[in-house]
């Protein structure tokens, strides 16, 4: 069972890595959006938006959007109605630090204007979605939003969506000329070593044997790695560590 689980994990990592590599090499906005969609459409996500988030009193996102993959009719309607002012997901993205699901937001709504935004999105075929807030030091927050009619919220799907959305955001900034310098390394030498073996498909027990340490120590390092990289799980941590040039695949 352990070998089957490790093999499934490796396949998941391979799929994320392949899609992330295509996004990283993209040279046009259309390519970035196309590769993001191809990586997440198997999970039911068909619409994507990558944008910076100005104060909501502005009522408009147009000049802040980095990549627009919304359905054209919904985007025109959203802008014409100035829905950004009342969009509850945009409000949560401005202060949030972790991904969240539209349906979870909808269940807590009491403001009729906010509910109208989400009800009308559903009328345009965007029944549910996931938002990935991105807090930018000394700058406007940003977000990647992906949506569809029937979306998969299983752990593998959420990990893939989160990881690829972050890659797409970074690629969009690169095209906009705002990528800045390469990120500083966050992992220790031991953590990189453990994650390198994990990326190769080794279980925590196998890594412990290879490195001559206890399995509990390996698992402790893996927890620390996830926290340092703000990763949802180890597959996501592998992708993020590769993006940051902490490990090789």
Tab-separated table of N, CA, C and O in Angstrom, residues 51-131:
chain	number	residue	atom	x	y	z
A	51	UNK	N	-5.193	39.144	-10.708
A	51	UNK	CA	-5.315	40.596	-10.583
A	51	UNK	C	-4.728	41.112	-9.277
A	51	UNK	O	-4.699	40.407	-8.277
A	52	UNK	N	-4.258	42.340	-9.322
A	52	UNK	CA	-3.963	43.075	-8.104
A	52	UNK	C	-5.281	43.611	-7.567
A	52	UNK	O	-6.271	43.720	-8.302
A	53	UNK	N	-5.309	43.946	-6.272
A	53	UNK	CA	-6.568	44.306	-5.629
A	53	UNK	C	-6.498	45.704	-5.025
A	53	UNK	O	-5.997	45.892	-3.921
A	54	UNK	N	-7.014	46.682	-5.744
A	54	UNK	CA	-7.067	48.046	-5.185
A	54	UNK	C	-8.138	48.125	-4.108
A	54	UNK	O	-8.877	47.168	-3.878
A	55	UNK	N	-8.223	49.258	-3.444
A	55	UNK	CA	-9.300	49.464	-2.486
A	55	UNK	C	-10.641	49.274	-3.186
A	55	UNK	O	-10.828	49.718	-4.323
A	56	UNK	N	-11.587	48.644	-2.510
A	56	UNK	CA	-12.850	48.316	-3.183
A	56	UNK	C	-13.720	49.529	-3.474
A	56	UNK	O	-14.609	49.464	-4.313
A	57	UNK	N	-13.466	50.644	-2.824
A	57	UNK	CA	-14.261	51.834	-3.113
A	57	UNK	C	-14.046	52.337	-4.531
A	57	UNK	O	-14.850	53.112	-5.056
A	58	UNK	N	-12.937	51.878	-5.202
A	58	UNK	CA	-12.727	52.288	-6.590
A	58	UNK	C	-13.794	51.731	-7.508
A	58	UNK	O	-14.102	52.316	-8.545
A	59	UNK	N	-14.325	50.555	-7.151
A	59	UNK	CA	-15.395	49.960	-7.950
A	59	UNK	C	-14.947	49.300	-9.229
A	59	UNK	O	-15.767	48.748	-9.953
A	60	UNK	N	-13.672	49.352	-9.570
A	60	UNK	CA	-13.216	48.808	-10.851
A	60	UNK	C	-11.887	48.094	-10.711
A	60	UNK	O	-11.012	48.512	-9.957
A	61	UNK	N	-11.755	46.991	-11.473
A	61	UNK	CA	-10.514	46.230	-11.484
A	61	UNK	C	-9.703	46.434	-12.758
A	61	UNK	O	-8.552	46.041	-12.826
A	62	UNK	N	-10.304	47.012	-13.787
A	62	UNK	CA	-9.769	46.963	-15.149
A	62	UNK	C	-8.272	47.237	-15.242
A	62	UNK	O	-7.530	46.463	-15.833
A	63	UNK	N	-7.797	48.312	-14.660
A	63	UNK	CA	-6.393	48.691	-14.825
A	63	UNK	C	-5.454	47.913	-13.907
A	63	UNK	O	-4.235	48.048	-14.002
A	64	UNK	N	-6.016	47.038	-13.071
A	64	UNK	CA	-5.200	46.270	-12.132
A	64	UNK	C	-5.081	44.799	-12.531
A	64	UNK	O	-4.344	44.047	-11.894
A	65	UNK	N	-5.792	44.383	-13.568
A	65	UNK	CA	-5.796	42.976	-13.970
A	65	UNK	C	-4.502	42.622	-14.688
A	65	UNK	O	-4.067	43.335	-15.596
A	66	UNK	N	-3.892	41.532	-14.277
A	66	UNK	CA	-2.670	41.041	-14.912
A	66	UNK	C	-2.988	40.074	-16.046
A	66	UNK	O	-2.393	40.152	-17.120
A	67	UNK	N	-3.892	39.151	-15.809
A	67	UNK	CA	-4.329	38.204	-16.839
A	67	UNK	C	-5.825	37.960	-16.674
A	67	UNK	O	-6.285	37.648	-15.568
A	68	UNK	N	-6.566	38.087	-17.767
A	68	UNK	CA	-8.021	37.971	-17.694
A	68	UNK	C	-8.505	36.759	-18.481
A	68	UNK	O	-8.479	36.750	-19.708
A	69	UNK	N	-8.945	35.750	-17.752
A	69	UNK	CA	-9.528	34.573	-18.373
A	69	UNK	C	-10.969	34.368	-17.952
A	69	UNK	O	-11.488	33.250	-17.976
A	70	UNK	N	-11.651	35.473	-17.569
A	70	UNK	CA	-13.069	35.401	-17.246
A	70	UNK	C	-13.879	35.251	-18.530
A	70	UNK	O	-13.469	35.764	-19.579
A	71	UNK	N	-15.058	34.638	-18.471
A	71	UNK	CA	-15.971	34.688	-19.616
A	71	UNK	C	-16.259	36.151	-19.960
A	71	UNK	O	-16.523	36.964	-19.073
A	72	UNK	N	-16.196	36.483	-21.243
A	72	UNK	CA	-16.300	37.890	-21.660
A	72	UNK	C	-17.594	38.544	-21.185
A	72	UNK	O	-17.587	39.694	-20.719
A	73	UNK	N	-18.710	37.832	-21.282
A	73	UNK	CA	-19.994	38.429	-20.883
A	73	UNK	C	-20.031	38.717	-19.389
A	73	UNK	O	-20.536	39.758	-18.959
A	74	UNK	N	-19.489	37.791	-18.580
A	74	UNK	CA	-19.469	38.020	-17.140
A	74	UNK	C	-18.557	39.185	-16.794
A	74	UNK	O	-18.901	40.027	-15.959
A	75	UNK	N	-17.415	39.278	-17.430
A	75	UNK	CA	-16.495	40.377	-17.138
A	75	UNK	C	-17.134	41.726	-17.464
A	75	UNK	O	-17.043	42.666	-16.661
A	76	UNK	N	-17.779	41.803	-18.630
A	76	UNK	CA	-18.438	43.077	-18.996
A	76	UNK	C	-19.529	43.425	-17.985
A	76	UNK	O	-19.668	44.588	-17.577
A	77	UNK	N	-20.319	42.432	-17.588
A	77	UNK	CA	-21.392	42.670	-16.626
A	77	UNK	C	-20.821	43.087	-15.270
A	77	UNK	O	-21.312	44.040	-14.642
A	78	UNK	N	-19.782	42.390	-14.815
A	78	UNK	CA	-19.144	42.681	-13.533
A	78	UNK	C	-18.642	44.122	-13.511
A	78	UNK	O	-18.835	44.850	-12.522
A	79	UNK	N	-18.017	44.555	-14.608
A	79	UNK	CA	-17.497	45.917	-14.679
A	79	UNK	C	-18.625	46.942	-14.766
A	79	UNK	O	-18.590	47.980	-14.095
A	80	UNK	N	-19.628	46.653	-15.601
A	80	UNK	CA	-20.732	47.606	-15.783
A	80	UNK	C	-21.502	47.833	-14.486
A	80	UNK	O	-21.928	48.959	-14.191
A	81	UNK	N	-21.655	46.760	-13.705
A	81	UNK	CA	-22.398	46.868	-12.448
A	81	UNK	C	-21.510	47.318	-11.281
A	81	UNK	O	-21.997	47.458	-10.169
A	82	UNK	N	-20.222	47.512	-11.562
A	82	UNK	CA	-19.257	47.894	-10.525
A	82	UNK	C	-19.325	46.927	-9.332
A	82	UNK	O	-19.287	47.319	-8.162
A	83	UNK	N	-19.401	45.647	-9.656
A	83	UNK	CA	-19.537	44.624	-8.625
A	83	UNK	C	-18.324	44.523	-7.716
A	83	UNK	O	-18.425	43.980	-6.608
A	84	UNK	N	-17.188	45.013	-8.160
A	84	UNK	CA	-15.991	44.917	-7.336
A	84	UNK	C	-16.199	45.569	-5.969
A	84	UNK	O	-15.654	45.111	-4.957
A	85	UNK	N	-17.016	46.619	-5.919
A	85	UNK	CA	-17.266	47.313	-4.658
A	85	UNK	C	-17.858	46.385	-3.605
A	85	UNK	O	-17.634	46.576	-2.404
A	86	UNK	N	-18.657	45.398	-4.049
A	86	UNK	CA	-19.397	44.543	-3.122
A	86	UNK	C	-18.981	43.077	-3.182
A	86	UNK	O	-19.625	42.230	-2.565
A	87	UNK	N	-17.927	42.786	-3.926
A	87	UNK	CA	-17.496	41.399	-4.101
A	87	UNK	C	-16.920	40.864	-2.793
A	87	UNK	O	-15.862	41.309	-2.342
A	88	UNK	N	-17.589	39.892	-2.150
A	88	UNK	CA	-17.098	39.410	-0.851
A	88	UNK	C	-15.788	38.637	-0.966
A	88	UNK	O	-14.991	38.625	-0.023
A	89	UNK	N	-15.560	37.999	-2.115
A	89	UNK	CA	-14.307	37.254	-2.291
A	89	UNK	C	-13.128	38.209	-2.436
A	89	UNK	O	-12.048	37.970	-1.892
A	90	UNK	N	-13.329	39.310	-3.157
A	90	UNK	CA	-12.274	40.322	-3.277
A	90	UNK	C	-11.947	40.904	-1.912
A	90	UNK	O	-10.774	41.121	-1.569
A	91	UNK	N	-12.979	41.162	-1.108
A	91	UNK	CA	-12.764	41.717	0.233
A	91	UNK	C	-11.938	40.761	1.090
A	91	UNK	O	-11.010	41.181	1.793
A	92	UNK	N	-12.256	39.469	1.009
A	92	UNK	CA	-11.529	38.492	1.814
A	92	UNK	C	-10.092	38.319	1.311
A	92	UNK	O	-9.164	38.139	2.109
A	93	UNK	N	-9.904	38.404	-0.006
A	93	UNK	CA	-8.556	38.277	-0.570
A	93	UNK	C	-7.639	39.410	-0.132
A	93	UNK	O	-6.423	39.244	-0.050
A	94	UNK	N	-8.192	40.574	0.142
A	94	UNK	CA	-7.358	41.715	0.524
A	94	UNK	C	-6.668	41.479	1.867
A	94	UNK	O	-5.610	42.038	2.128
A	95	UNK	N	-7.257	40.653	2.714
A	95	UNK	CA	-6.673	40.426	4.043
A	95	UNK	C	-6.341	38.957	4.301
A	95	UNK	O	-5.635	38.650	5.258
A	96	UNK	N	-6.835	38.046	3.455
A	96	UNK	CA	-6.649	36.619	3.684
A	96	UNK	C	-5.235	36.157	3.367
A	96	UNK	O	-4.505	36.796	2.610
A	97	UNK	N	-4.861	35.018	3.941
A	97	UNK	CA	-3.515	34.477	3.711
A	97	UNK	C	-3.559	33.071	3.130
A	97	UNK	O	-2.523	32.541	2.733
A	98	UNK	N	-4.714	32.447	3.077
A	98	UNK	CA	-4.811	31.087	2.551
A	98	UNK	C	-5.938	30.963	1.543
A	98	UNK	O	-6.875	31.775	1.533
A	99	UNK	N	-5.872	29.957	0.668
A	99	UNK	CA	-6.929	29.755	-0.338
A	99	UNK	C	-8.280	29.502	0.338
A	99	UNK	O	-8.345	28.944	1.439
A	100	UNK	N	-9.343	29.909	-0.327
A	100	UNK	CA	-10.688	29.633	0.185
A	100	UNK	C	-11.642	29.372	-0.970
A	100	UNK	O	-11.375	29.731	-2.112
A	101	UNK	N	-12.749	28.736	-0.649
A	101	UNK	CA	-13.733	28.312	-1.640
A	101	UNK	C	-14.923	29.259	-1.617
A	101	UNK	O	-15.381	29.676	-0.544
A	102	UNK	N	-15.433	29.603	-2.803
A	102	UNK	CA	-16.568	30.512	-2.892
A	102	UNK	C	-17.748	30.033	-2.052
A	102	UNK	O	-18.397	30.837	-1.381
A	103	UNK	N	-18.065	28.746	-2.134
A	103	UNK	CA	-19.261	28.247	-1.453
A	103	UNK	C	-19.164	28.443	0.059
A	103	UNK	O	-20.184	28.647	0.725
A	104	UNK	N	-17.941	28.395	0.612
A	104	UNK	CA	-17.784	28.654	2.042
A	104	UNK	C	-18.095	30.113	2.365
A	104	UNK	O	-18.684	30.422	3.404
A	105	UNK	N	-17.712	31.010	1.473
A	105	UNK	CA	-18.015	32.435	1.653
A	105	UNK	C	-19.517	32.665	1.538
A	105	UNK	O	-20.114	33.382	2.349
A	106	UNK	N	-20.122	32.049	0.530
A	106	UNK	CA	-21.563	32.233	0.292
A	106	UNK	C	-22.388	31.860	1.522
A	106	UNK	O	-23.360	32.554	1.861
A	107	UNK	N	-22.009	30.772	2.192
A	107	UNK	CA	-22.790	30.315	3.346
A	107	UNK	C	-22.800	31.323	4.487
A	107	UNK	O	-23.713	31.336	5.309
A	108	UNK	N	-21.784	32.185	4.539
A	108	UNK	CA	-21.693	33.142	5.650
A	108	UNK	C	-22.227	34.530	5.303
A	108	UNK	O	-22.206	35.430	6.135
A	109	UNK	N	-22.693	34.714	4.077
A	109	UNK	CA	-23.098	36.053	3.635
A	109	UNK	C	-24.385	36.522	4.306
A	109	UNK	O	-25.358	35.776	4.416
A	110	UNK	N	-24.376	37.778	4.709
A	110	UNK	CA	-25.590	38.422	5.216
A	110	UNK	C	-25.896	39.699	4.436
A	110	UNK	O	-27.028	40.186	4.466
A	111	UNK	N	-24.901	40.241	3.739
A	111	UNK	CA	-25.069	41.469	2.969
A	111	UNK	C	-25.745	41.154	1.632
A	111	UNK	O	-25.214	40.378	0.831
A	112	UNK	N	-26.918	41.740	1.352
A	112	UNK	CA	-27.624	41.448	0.100
A	112	UNK	C	-26.824	41.819	-1.148
A	112	UNK	O	-26.895	41.135	-2.176
A	113	UNK	N	-26.045	42.904	-1.089
A	113	UNK	CA	-25.247	43.317	-2.246
A	113	UNK	C	-24.152	42.306	-2.549
A	113	UNK	O	-23.869	41.999	-3.717
A	114	UNK	N	-23.544	41.779	-1.494
A	114	UNK	CA	-22.513	40.761	-1.684
A	114	UNK	C	-23.116	39.481	-2.236
A	114	UNK	O	-22.544	38.832	-3.134
A	115	UNK	N	-24.285	39.098	-1.722
A	115	UNK	CA	-24.948	37.900	-2.230
A	115	UNK	C	-25.340	38.065	-3.692
A	115	UNK	O	-25.260	37.117	-4.481
A	116	UNK	N	-25.733	39.262	-4.089
A	116	UNK	CA	-26.096	39.509	-5.481
A	116	UNK	C	-24.923	39.239	-6.419
A	116	UNK	O	-25.084	38.658	-7.490
A	117	UNK	N	-23.723	39.652	-6.011
A	117	UNK	CA	-22.543	39.422	-6.845
A	117	UNK	C	-22.359	37.929	-7.098
A	117	UNK	O	-22.153	37.486	-8.233
A	118	UNK	N	-22.463	37.133	-6.048
A	118	UNK	CA	-22.234	35.696	-6.186
A	118	UNK	C	-23.385	35.000	-6.911
A	118	UNK	O	-23.167	34.067	-7.694
A	119	UNK	N	-24.607	35.458	-6.679
A	119	UNK	CA	-25.754	34.877	-7.390
A	119	UNK	C	-25.656	35.143	-8.891
A	119	UNK	O	-25.946	34.261	-9.712
A	120	UNK	N	-25.229	36.348	-9.255
A	120	UNK	CA	-25.127	36.671	-10.679
A	120	UNK	C	-23.950	35.951	-11.332
A	120	UNK	O	-24.027	35.576	-12.505
A	121	UNK	N	-22.871	35.726	-10.585
A	121	UNK	CA	-21.775	34.922	-11.129
A	121	UNK	C	-22.269	33.525	-11.486
A	121	UNK	O	-21.925	32.968	-12.539
A	122	UNK	N	-23.108	32.963	-10.627
A	122	UNK	CA	-23.659	31.635	-10.896
A	122	UNK	C	-24.528	31.642	-12.146
A	122	UNK	O	-24.504	30.699	-12.938
A	123	UNK	N	-25.280	32.730	-12.357
A	123	UNK	CA	-26.109	32.836	-13.555
A	123	UNK	C	-25.273	32.823	-14.832
A	123	UNK	O	-25.740	32.398	-15.888
A	124	UNK	N	-24.017	33.272	-14.732
A	124	UNK	CA	-23.126	33.294	-15.886
A	124	UNK	C	-22.270	32.021	-15.966
A	124	UNK	O	-21.305	31.964	-16.713
A	125	UNK	N	-22.639	31.001	-15.194
A	125	UNK	CA	-21.955	29.711	-15.276
A	125	UNK	C	-20.825	29.509	-14.299
A	125	UNK	O	-20.163	28.465	-14.323
A	126	UNK	N	-20.576	30.482	-13.420
A	126	UNK	CA	-19.508	30.356	-12.423
A	126	UNK	C	-20.158	30.040	-11.076
A	126	UNK	O	-20.364	30.908	-10.235
A	127	UNK	N	-20.475	28.765	-10.899
A	127	UNK	CA	-21.218	28.347	-9.717
A	127	UNK	C	-20.354	28.299	-8.466
A	127	UNK	O	-20.813	28.595	-7.365
A	128	UNK	N	-19.100	27.904	-8.628
A	128	UNK	CA	-18.210	27.829	-7.468
A	128	UNK	C	-16.779	28.067	-7.935
A	128	UNK	O	-16.477	27.973	-9.128
A	129	UNK	N	-15.911	28.391	-7.012
A	129	UNK	CA	-14.533	28.677	-7.376
A	129	UNK	C	-13.622	28.670	-6.167
A	129	UNK	O	-14.068	28.444	-5.032
A	130	UNK	N	-12.352	28.905	-6.437
A	130	UNK	CA	-11.339	28.986	-5.391
A	130	UNK	C	-10.556	30.277	-5.585
A	130	UNK	O	-10.190	30.618	-6.717
A	131	UNK	N	-10.307	30.989	-4.507
A	131	UNK	CA	-9.482	32.197	-4.532
A	131	UNK	C	-8.180	31.929	-3.792
A	131	UNK	O	-8.186	31.317	-2.714
